[in-house]
Structures are given as C-alpha cells and as structure tokens.
PDB file of C-alpha atoms in Angstrom:
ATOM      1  CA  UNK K  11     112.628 -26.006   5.174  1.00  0.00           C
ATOM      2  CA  UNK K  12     115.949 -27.256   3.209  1.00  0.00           C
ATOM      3  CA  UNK K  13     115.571 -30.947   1.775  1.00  0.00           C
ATOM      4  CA  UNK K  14     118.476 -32.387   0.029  1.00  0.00           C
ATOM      5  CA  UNK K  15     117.961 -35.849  -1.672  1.00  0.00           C
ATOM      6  CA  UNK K  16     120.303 -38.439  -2.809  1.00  0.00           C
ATOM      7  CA  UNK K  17     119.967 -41.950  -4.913  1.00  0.00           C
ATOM      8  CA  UNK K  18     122.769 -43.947  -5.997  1.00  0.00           C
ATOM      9  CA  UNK K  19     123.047 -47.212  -7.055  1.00  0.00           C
ATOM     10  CA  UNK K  20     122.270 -50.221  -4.989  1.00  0.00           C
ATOM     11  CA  UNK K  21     126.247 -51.060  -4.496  1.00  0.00           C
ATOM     12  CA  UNK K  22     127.679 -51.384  -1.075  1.00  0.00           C
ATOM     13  CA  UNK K  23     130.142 -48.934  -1.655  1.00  0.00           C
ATOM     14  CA  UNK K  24     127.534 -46.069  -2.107  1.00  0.00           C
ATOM     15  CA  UNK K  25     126.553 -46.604   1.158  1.00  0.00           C
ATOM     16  CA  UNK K  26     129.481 -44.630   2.971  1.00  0.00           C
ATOM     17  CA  UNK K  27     128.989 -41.885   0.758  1.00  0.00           C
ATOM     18  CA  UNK K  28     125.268 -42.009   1.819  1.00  0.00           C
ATOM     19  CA  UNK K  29     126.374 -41.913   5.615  1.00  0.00           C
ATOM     20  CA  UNK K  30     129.210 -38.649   4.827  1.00  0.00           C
ATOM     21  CA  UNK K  31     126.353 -36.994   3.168  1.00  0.00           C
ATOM     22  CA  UNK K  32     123.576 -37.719   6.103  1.00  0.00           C
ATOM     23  CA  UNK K  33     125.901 -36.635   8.515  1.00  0.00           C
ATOM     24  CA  UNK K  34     127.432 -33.542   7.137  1.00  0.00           C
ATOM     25  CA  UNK K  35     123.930 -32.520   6.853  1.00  0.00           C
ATOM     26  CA  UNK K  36     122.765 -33.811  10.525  1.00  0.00           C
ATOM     27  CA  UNK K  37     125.330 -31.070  11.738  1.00  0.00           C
ATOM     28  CA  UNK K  38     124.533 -28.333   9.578  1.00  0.00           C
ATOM     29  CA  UNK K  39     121.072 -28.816  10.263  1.00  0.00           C
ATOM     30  CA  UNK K  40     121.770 -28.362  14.172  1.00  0.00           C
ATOM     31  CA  UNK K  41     121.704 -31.974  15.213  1.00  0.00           C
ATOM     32  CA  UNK K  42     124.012 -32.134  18.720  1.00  0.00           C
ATOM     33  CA  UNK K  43     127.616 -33.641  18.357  1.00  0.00           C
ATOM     34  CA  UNK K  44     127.240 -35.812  20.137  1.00  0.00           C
ATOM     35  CA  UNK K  45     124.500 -37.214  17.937  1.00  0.00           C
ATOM     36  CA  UNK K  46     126.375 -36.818  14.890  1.00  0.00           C
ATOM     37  CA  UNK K  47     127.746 -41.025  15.072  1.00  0.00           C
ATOM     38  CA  UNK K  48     124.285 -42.333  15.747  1.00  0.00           C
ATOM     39  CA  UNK K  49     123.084 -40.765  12.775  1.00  0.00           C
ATOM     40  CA  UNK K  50     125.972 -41.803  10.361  1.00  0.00           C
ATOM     41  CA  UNK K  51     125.341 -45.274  11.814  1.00  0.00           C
ATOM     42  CA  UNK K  52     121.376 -44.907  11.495  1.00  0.00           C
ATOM     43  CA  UNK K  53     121.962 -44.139   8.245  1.00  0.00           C
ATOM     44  CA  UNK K  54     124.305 -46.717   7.150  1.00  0.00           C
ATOM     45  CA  UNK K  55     122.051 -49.254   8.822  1.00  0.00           C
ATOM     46  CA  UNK K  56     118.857 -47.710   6.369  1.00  0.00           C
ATOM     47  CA  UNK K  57     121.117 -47.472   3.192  1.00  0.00           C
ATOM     48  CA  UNK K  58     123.057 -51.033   3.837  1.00  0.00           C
ATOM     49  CA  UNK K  59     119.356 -52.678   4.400  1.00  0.00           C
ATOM     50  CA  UNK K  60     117.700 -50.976   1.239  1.00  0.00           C
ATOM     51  CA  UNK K  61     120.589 -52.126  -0.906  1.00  0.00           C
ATOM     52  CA  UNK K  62     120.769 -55.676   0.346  1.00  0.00           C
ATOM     53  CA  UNK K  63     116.705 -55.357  -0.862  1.00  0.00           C
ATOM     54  CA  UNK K  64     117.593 -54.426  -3.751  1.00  0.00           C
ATOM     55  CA  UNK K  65     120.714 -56.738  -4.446  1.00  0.00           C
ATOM     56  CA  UNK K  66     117.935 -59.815  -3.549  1.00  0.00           C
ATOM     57  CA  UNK K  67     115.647 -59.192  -5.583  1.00  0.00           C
ATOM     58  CA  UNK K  68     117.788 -58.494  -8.598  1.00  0.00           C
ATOM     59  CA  UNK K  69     116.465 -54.834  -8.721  1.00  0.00           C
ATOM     60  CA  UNK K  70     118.627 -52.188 -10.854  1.00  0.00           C
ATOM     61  CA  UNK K  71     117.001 -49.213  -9.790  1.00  0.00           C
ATOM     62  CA  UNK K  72     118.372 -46.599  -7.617  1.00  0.00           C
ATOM     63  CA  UNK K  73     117.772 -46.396  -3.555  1.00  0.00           C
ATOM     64  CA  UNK K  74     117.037 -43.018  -2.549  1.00  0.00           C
ATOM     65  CA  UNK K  75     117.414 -40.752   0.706  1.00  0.00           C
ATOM     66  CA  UNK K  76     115.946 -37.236   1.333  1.00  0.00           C
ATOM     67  CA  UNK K  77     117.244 -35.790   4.278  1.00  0.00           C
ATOM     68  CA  UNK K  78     114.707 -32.618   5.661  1.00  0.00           C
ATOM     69  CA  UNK K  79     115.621 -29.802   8.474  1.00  0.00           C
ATOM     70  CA  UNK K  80     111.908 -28.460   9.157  1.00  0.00           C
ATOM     71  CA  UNK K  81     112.904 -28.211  12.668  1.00  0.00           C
ATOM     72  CA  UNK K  82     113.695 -31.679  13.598  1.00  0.00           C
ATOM     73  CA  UNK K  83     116.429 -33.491  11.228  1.00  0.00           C
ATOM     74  CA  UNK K  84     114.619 -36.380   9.369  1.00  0.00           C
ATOM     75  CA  UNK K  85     115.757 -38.765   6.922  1.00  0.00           C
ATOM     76  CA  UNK K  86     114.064 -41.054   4.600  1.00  0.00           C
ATOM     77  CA  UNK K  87     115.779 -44.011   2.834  1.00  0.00           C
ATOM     78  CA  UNK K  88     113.207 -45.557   0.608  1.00  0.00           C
ATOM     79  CA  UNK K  89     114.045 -48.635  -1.769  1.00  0.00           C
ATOM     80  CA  UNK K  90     112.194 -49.553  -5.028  1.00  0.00           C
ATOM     81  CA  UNK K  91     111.044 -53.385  -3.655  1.00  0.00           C
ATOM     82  CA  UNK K  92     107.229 -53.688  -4.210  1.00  0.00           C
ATOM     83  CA  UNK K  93     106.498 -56.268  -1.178  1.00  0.00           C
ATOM     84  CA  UNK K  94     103.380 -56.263  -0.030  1.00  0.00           C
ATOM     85  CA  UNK K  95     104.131 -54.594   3.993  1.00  0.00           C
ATOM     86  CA  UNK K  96     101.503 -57.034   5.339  1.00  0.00           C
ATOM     87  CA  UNK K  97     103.576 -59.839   4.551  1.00  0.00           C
ATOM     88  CA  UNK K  98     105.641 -59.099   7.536  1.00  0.00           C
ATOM     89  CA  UNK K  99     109.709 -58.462   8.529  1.00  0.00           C
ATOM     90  CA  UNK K 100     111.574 -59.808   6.189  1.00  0.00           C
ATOM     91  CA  UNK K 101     114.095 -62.075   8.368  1.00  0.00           C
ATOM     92  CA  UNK K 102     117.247 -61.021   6.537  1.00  0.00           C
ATOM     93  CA  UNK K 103     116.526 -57.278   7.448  1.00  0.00           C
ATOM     94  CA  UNK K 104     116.149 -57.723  11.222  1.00  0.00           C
ATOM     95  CA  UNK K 105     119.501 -57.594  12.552  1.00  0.00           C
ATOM     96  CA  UNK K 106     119.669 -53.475  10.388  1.00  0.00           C
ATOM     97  CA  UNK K 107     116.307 -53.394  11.839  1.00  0.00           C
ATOM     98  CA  UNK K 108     117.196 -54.012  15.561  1.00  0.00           C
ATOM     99  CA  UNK K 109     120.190 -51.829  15.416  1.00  0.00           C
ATOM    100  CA  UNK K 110     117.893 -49.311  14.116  1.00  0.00           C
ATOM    101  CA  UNK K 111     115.442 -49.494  17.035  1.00  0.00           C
ATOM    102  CA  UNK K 112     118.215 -49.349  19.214  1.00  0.00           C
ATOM    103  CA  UNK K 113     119.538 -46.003  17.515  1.00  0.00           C
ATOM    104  CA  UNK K 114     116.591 -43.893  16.598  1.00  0.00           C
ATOM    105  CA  UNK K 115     114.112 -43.127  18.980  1.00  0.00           C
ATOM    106  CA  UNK K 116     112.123 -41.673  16.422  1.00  0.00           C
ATOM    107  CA  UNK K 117     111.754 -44.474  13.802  1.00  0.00           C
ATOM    108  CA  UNK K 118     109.478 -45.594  11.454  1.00  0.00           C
ATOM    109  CA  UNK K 119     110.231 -49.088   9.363  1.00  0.00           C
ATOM    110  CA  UNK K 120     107.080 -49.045   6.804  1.00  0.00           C
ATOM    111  CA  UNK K 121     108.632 -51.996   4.139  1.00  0.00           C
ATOM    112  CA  UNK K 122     110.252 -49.940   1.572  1.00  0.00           C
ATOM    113  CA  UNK K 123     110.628 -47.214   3.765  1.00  0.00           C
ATOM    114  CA  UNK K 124     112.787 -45.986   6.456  1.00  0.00           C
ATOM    115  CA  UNK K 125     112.335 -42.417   8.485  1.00  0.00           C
ATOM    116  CA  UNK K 126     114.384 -41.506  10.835  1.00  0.00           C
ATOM    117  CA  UNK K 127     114.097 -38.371  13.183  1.00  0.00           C
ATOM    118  CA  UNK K 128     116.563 -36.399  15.193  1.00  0.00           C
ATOM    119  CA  UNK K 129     115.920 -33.400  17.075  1.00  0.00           C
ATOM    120  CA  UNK K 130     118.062 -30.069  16.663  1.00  0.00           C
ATOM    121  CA  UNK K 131     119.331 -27.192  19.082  1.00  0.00           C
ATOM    122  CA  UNK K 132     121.025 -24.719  16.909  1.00  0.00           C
ATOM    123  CA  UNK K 133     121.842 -24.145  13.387  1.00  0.00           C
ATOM    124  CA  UNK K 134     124.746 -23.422  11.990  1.00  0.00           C
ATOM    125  CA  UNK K 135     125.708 -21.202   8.603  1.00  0.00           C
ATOM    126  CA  UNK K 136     123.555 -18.447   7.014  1.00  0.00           C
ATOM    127  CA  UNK K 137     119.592 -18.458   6.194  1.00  0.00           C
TER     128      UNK K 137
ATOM    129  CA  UNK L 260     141.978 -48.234   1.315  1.00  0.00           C
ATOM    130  CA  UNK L 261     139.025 -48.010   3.815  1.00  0.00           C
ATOM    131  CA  UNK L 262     139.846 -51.077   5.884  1.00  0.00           C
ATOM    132  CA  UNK L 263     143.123 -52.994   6.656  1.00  0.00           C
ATOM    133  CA  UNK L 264     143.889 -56.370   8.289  1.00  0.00           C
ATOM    134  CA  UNK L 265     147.140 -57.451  10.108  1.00  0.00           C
ATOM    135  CA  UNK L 266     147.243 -60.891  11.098  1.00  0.00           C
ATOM    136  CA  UNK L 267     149.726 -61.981  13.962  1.00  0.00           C
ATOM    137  CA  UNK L 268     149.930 -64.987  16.211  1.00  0.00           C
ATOM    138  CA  UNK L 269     150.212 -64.515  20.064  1.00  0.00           C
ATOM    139  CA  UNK L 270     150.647 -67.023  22.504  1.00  0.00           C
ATOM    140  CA  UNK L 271     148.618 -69.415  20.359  1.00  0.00           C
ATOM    141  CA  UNK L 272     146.424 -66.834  19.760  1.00  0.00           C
ATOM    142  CA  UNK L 273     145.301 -65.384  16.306  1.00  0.00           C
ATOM    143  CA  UNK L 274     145.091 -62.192  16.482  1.00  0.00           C
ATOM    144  CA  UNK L 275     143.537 -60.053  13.690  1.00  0.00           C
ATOM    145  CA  UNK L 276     143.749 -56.310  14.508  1.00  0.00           C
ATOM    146  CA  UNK L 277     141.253 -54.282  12.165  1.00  0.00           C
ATOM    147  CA  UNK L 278     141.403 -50.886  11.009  1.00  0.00           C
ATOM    148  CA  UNK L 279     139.532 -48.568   9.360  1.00  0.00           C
ATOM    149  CA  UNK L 280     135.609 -48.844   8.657  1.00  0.00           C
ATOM    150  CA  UNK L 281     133.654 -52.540   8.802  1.00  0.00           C
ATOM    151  CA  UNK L 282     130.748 -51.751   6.593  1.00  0.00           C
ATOM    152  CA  UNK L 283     128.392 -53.441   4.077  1.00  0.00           C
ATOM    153  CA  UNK L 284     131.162 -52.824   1.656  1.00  0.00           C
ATOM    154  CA  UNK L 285     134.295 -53.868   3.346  1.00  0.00           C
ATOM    155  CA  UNK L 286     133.490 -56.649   5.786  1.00  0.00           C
ATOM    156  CA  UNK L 287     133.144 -59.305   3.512  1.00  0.00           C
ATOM    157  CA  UNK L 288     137.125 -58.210   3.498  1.00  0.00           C
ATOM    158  CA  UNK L 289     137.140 -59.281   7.247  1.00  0.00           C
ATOM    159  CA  UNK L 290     134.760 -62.520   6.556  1.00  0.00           C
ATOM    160  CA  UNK L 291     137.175 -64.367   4.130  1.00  0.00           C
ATOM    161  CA  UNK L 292     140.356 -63.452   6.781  1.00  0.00           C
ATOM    162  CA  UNK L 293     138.798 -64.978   9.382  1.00  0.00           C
ATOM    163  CA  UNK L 294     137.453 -68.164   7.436  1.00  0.00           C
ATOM    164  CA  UNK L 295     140.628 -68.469   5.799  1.00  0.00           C
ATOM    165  CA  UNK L 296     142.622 -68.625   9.733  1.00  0.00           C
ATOM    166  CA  UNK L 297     139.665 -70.875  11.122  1.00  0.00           C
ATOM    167  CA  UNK L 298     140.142 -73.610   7.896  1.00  0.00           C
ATOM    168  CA  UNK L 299     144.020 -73.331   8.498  1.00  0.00           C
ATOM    169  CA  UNK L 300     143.017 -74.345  11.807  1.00  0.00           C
ATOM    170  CA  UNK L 301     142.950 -71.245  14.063  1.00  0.00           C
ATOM    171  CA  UNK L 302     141.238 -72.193  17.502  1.00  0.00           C
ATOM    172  CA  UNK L 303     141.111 -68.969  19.491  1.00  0.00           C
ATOM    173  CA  UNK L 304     140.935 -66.007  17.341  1.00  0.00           C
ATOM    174  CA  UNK L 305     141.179 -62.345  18.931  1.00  0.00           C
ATOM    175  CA  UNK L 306     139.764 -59.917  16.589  1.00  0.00           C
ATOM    176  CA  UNK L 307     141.207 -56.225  17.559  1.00  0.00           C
ATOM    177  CA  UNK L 308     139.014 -53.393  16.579  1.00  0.00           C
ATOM    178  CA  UNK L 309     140.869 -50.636  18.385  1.00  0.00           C
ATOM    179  CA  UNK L 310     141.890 -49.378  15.334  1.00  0.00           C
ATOM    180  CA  UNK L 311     138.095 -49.567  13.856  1.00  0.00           C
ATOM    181  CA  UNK L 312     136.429 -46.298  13.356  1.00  0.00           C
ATOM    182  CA  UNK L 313     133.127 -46.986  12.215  1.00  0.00           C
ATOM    183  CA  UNK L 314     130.795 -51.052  12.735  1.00  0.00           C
ATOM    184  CA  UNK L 315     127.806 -51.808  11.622  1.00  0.00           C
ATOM    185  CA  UNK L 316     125.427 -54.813  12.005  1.00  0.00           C
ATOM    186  CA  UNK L 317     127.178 -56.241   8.493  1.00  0.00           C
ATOM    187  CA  UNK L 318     130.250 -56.325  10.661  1.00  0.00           C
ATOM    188  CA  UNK L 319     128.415 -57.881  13.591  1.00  0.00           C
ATOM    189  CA  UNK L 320     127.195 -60.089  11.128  1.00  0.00           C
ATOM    190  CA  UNK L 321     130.470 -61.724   9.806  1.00  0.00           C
ATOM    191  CA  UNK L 322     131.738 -61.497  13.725  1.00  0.00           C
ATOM    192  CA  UNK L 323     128.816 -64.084  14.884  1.00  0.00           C
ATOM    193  CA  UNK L 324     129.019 -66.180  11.515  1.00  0.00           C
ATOM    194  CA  UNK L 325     133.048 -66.323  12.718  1.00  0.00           C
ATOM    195  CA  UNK L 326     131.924 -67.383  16.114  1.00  0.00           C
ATOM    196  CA  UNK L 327     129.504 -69.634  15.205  1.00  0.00           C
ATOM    197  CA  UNK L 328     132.455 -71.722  12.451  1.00  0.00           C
ATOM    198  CA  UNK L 329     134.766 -71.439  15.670  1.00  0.00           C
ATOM    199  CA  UNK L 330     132.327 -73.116  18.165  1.00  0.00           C
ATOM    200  CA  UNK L 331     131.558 -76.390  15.836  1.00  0.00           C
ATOM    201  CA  UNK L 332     135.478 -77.078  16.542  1.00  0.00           C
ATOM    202  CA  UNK L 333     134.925 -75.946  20.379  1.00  0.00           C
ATOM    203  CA  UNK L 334     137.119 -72.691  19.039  1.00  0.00           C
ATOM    204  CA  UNK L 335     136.724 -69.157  20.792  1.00  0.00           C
ATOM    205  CA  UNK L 336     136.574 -65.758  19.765  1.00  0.00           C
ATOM    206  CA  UNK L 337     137.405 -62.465  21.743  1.00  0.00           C
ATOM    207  CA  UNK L 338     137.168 -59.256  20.600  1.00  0.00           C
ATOM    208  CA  UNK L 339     139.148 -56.236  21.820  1.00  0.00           C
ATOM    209  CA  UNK L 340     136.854 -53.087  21.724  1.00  0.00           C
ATOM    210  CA  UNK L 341     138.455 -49.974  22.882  1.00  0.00           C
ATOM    211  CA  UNK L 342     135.701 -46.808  22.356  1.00  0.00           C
ATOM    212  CA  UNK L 343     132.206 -46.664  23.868  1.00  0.00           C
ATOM    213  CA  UNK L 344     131.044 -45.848  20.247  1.00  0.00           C
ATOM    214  CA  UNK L 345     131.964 -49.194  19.256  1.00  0.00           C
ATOM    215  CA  UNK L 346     130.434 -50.700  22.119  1.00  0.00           C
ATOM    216  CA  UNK L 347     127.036 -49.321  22.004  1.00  0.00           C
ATOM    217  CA  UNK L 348     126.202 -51.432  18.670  1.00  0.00           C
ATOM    218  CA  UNK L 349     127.038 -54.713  20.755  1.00  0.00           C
ATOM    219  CA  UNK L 350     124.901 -53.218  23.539  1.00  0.00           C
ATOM    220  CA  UNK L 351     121.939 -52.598  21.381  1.00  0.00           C
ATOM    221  CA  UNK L 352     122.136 -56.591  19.862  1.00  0.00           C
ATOM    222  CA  UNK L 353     122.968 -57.867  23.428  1.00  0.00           C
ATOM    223  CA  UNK L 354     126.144 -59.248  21.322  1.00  0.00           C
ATOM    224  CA  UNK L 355     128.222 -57.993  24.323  1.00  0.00           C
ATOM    225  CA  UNK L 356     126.794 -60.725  26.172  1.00  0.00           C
ATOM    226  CA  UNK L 357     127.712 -63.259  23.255  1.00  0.00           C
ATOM    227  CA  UNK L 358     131.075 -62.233  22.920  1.00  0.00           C
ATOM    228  CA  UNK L 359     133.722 -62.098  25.385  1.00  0.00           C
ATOM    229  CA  UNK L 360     135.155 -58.015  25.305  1.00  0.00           C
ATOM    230  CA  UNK L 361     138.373 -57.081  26.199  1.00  0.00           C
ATOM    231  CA  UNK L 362     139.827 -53.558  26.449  1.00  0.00           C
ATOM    232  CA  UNK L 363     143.172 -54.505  24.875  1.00  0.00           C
ATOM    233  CA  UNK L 364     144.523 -56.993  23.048  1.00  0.00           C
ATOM    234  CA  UNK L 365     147.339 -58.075  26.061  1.00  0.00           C
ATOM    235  CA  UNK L 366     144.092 -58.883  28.562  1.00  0.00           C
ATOM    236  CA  UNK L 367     142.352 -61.037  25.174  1.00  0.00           C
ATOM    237  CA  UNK L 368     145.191 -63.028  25.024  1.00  0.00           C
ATOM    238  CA  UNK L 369     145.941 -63.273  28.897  1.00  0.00           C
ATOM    239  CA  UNK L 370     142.142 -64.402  29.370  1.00  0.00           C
ATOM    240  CA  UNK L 371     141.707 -68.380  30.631  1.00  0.00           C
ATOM    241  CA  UNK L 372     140.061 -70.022  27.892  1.00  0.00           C
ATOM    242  CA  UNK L 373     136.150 -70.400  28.669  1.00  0.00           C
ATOM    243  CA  UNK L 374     136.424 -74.134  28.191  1.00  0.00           C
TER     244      UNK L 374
END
C-alpha cells in the first residue's frame, strides 16, 4: 500500500494544489479516466469545506489529506475543528456536503473528517 | 491568472463570459463582478461559463446569491453551460432546475424573458 499525505494551510488557494495532487495520484493509482474530474472535484469540495472550518473558527493549524491505493483509491481530508459530531451538520457545510453525496458513492462525512473512496482497474508505473 | 472575466452588453443583456477555474479561491472574483453590474443596474445578466474548466459549490454559491440580488428587482439570470462536466454539479444540487441553461450564449440572449 502507497499513502501520500499532504497539509497546507487553511487558505483558499491551497485548495487547487490539494485537487492537482489528489488527482495526479487518483490516476496513478488506477482510478478510470473517466473518474479522474469527479475526484478533483470531490476533493476540492473536502479541502474547500475543511478550510472554510477552519477560516470560522479562527483556527491556524494546518488541514490535512492522506490519499491511500490499498486497492481501492481513498482519500481522507481531516480538519483540526474539535466540534462535538453529535451536535449535528453544520448548515454552512451542506451545500460541499450535498455535492459530495452526489459525487462519491463511497463517502463518509464524520465532522472533522472526510473519506472518500474510488475503485481502481489498473495501475500504472513500476512496483 | 486562474480565472478571467469579460464583461459585454448584448441586446440589453449583460453578459459575463468566465474563464478559467471558479473555486473557493477565485469566485469571490466572480461575486464582486456580478454585484458590481446588478448595483449599476444590470436586469438580465447571462453568465457564460463555456470557457470554465473546473465549478465547484463556492461557485454555485455566488451564482444563487447573484440570482437571489437579481430577483428582489424582478432581474433574471441565465447561464450558458457548454460541457456535461459542468452540468453534472447543477444536476447533483437540482440548481439546473433553478437556473435557466443555455448551450450558448446567442440562445441566452435570444430567450423570452420568464416574466
């Protein structure tokens, strides 16, 4: 299993280079081509909603992303709020959130955390 | 330069054609264009994202808040969306049933206005 993590600043300009990242490693992991701008998007949509955490509640630390290729392609984009999960959606996240749903059928929204899963059919490069 | 915004008027219509990436980081570029035409007075605005490689729901975002400005001075908005990429975020929101979609900017501006 290859995992390559990332954290950058919460800034909304990190966020693209969060997507190139993802996505470069979507296809080298094997994830179809066709996939390849759901998973950018997905991605985006994870990284845009953890910074916009961040950004309210005046957090400094850093938002990371581990992406994993044990078989399927996951990603995790976790955030450094400490909100208690039982306390529900937060409103401002749902429209990420809904997009999200929409993109990923393999998608878990756990607060702080967002996993995302994409299945693979080849793999490309040396091993 | 990862989004730019040409403004032209056509037929009465404002039409803002996008390109590049609407993102977290560049949309509020395409929020203040938009507020800035609808305060000047703009009443049908055609926003053209032909040219727009890459929206997420931050972009959707400043498109409804435009809508929304537009409609409390019984203003429209039409978008031109030219890929199925682009199209699938509206799908997923059901935004495609909020906005009125046009595959090129000649039909936005040819379209009767809805009221």
């Amino acid at each position: 299993m290859s995992t390559i993590r990332l954290a950058f600043s919460a800034a909304p300009q990190y966020v693209r280079t969060a997507r190139l990242v993802g996505g470069a490693v979507a296809r080298r992991a094997g994830v179809a081509d066709d996939l390849i701008d759901e998973v950018r998007l997905a991605i985006g949509e994870a990284c845009g909603r953890a910074v916009a955490r961040h950004q309210r509640h005046g957090l400094d630390a850093l938002v990371r992303m581990e992406m994993t290729d044990d078989g399927p392609y996951t990603v995790r984009v976790t955030d450094a709020c400490d909100i208690d999960p039982d306390a529900g959606p937060d409103e401002a996240d749902q429209m990420a959130e809904t997009v999200l749903a929409g993109l990923v059928d393999d998608l878990k929204v756990n607060g702080s955390e967002v996993r995302m899963t994409w299945p693979v059919r080849r793999r490309l490069g040396w091993r | 330069m990862e989004l730019a915004l040409t403004t032209r008027e056509i037929e009465g219509h404002q039409v803002v054609a996008v390109q590049g990436e609407v993102d977290i980081y560049t949309s509020s570029v395409l929020r203040e264009r938009l507020i800035e035409l609808i305060d000047a007075g703009a009443r049908s605005v055609v926003v053209d994202l032909s040219g727009v490689d890459f929206l997420d729901s931050s972009g959707l975002g400043v498109l409804v808040g435009a809508l929304k400005r537009l409609r409390t001075s019984d203003g429209e908005l039409a978008l031109v969306v030219g890929s199925e990429k682009l199209l699938k975020i509206f799908k997923i929101t059901a935004l495609d049933r909020v906005f009125p979609l046009h595959d090129t900017v000649e039909a936005a501006t040819r379209a009767p206005r809805a009221r």
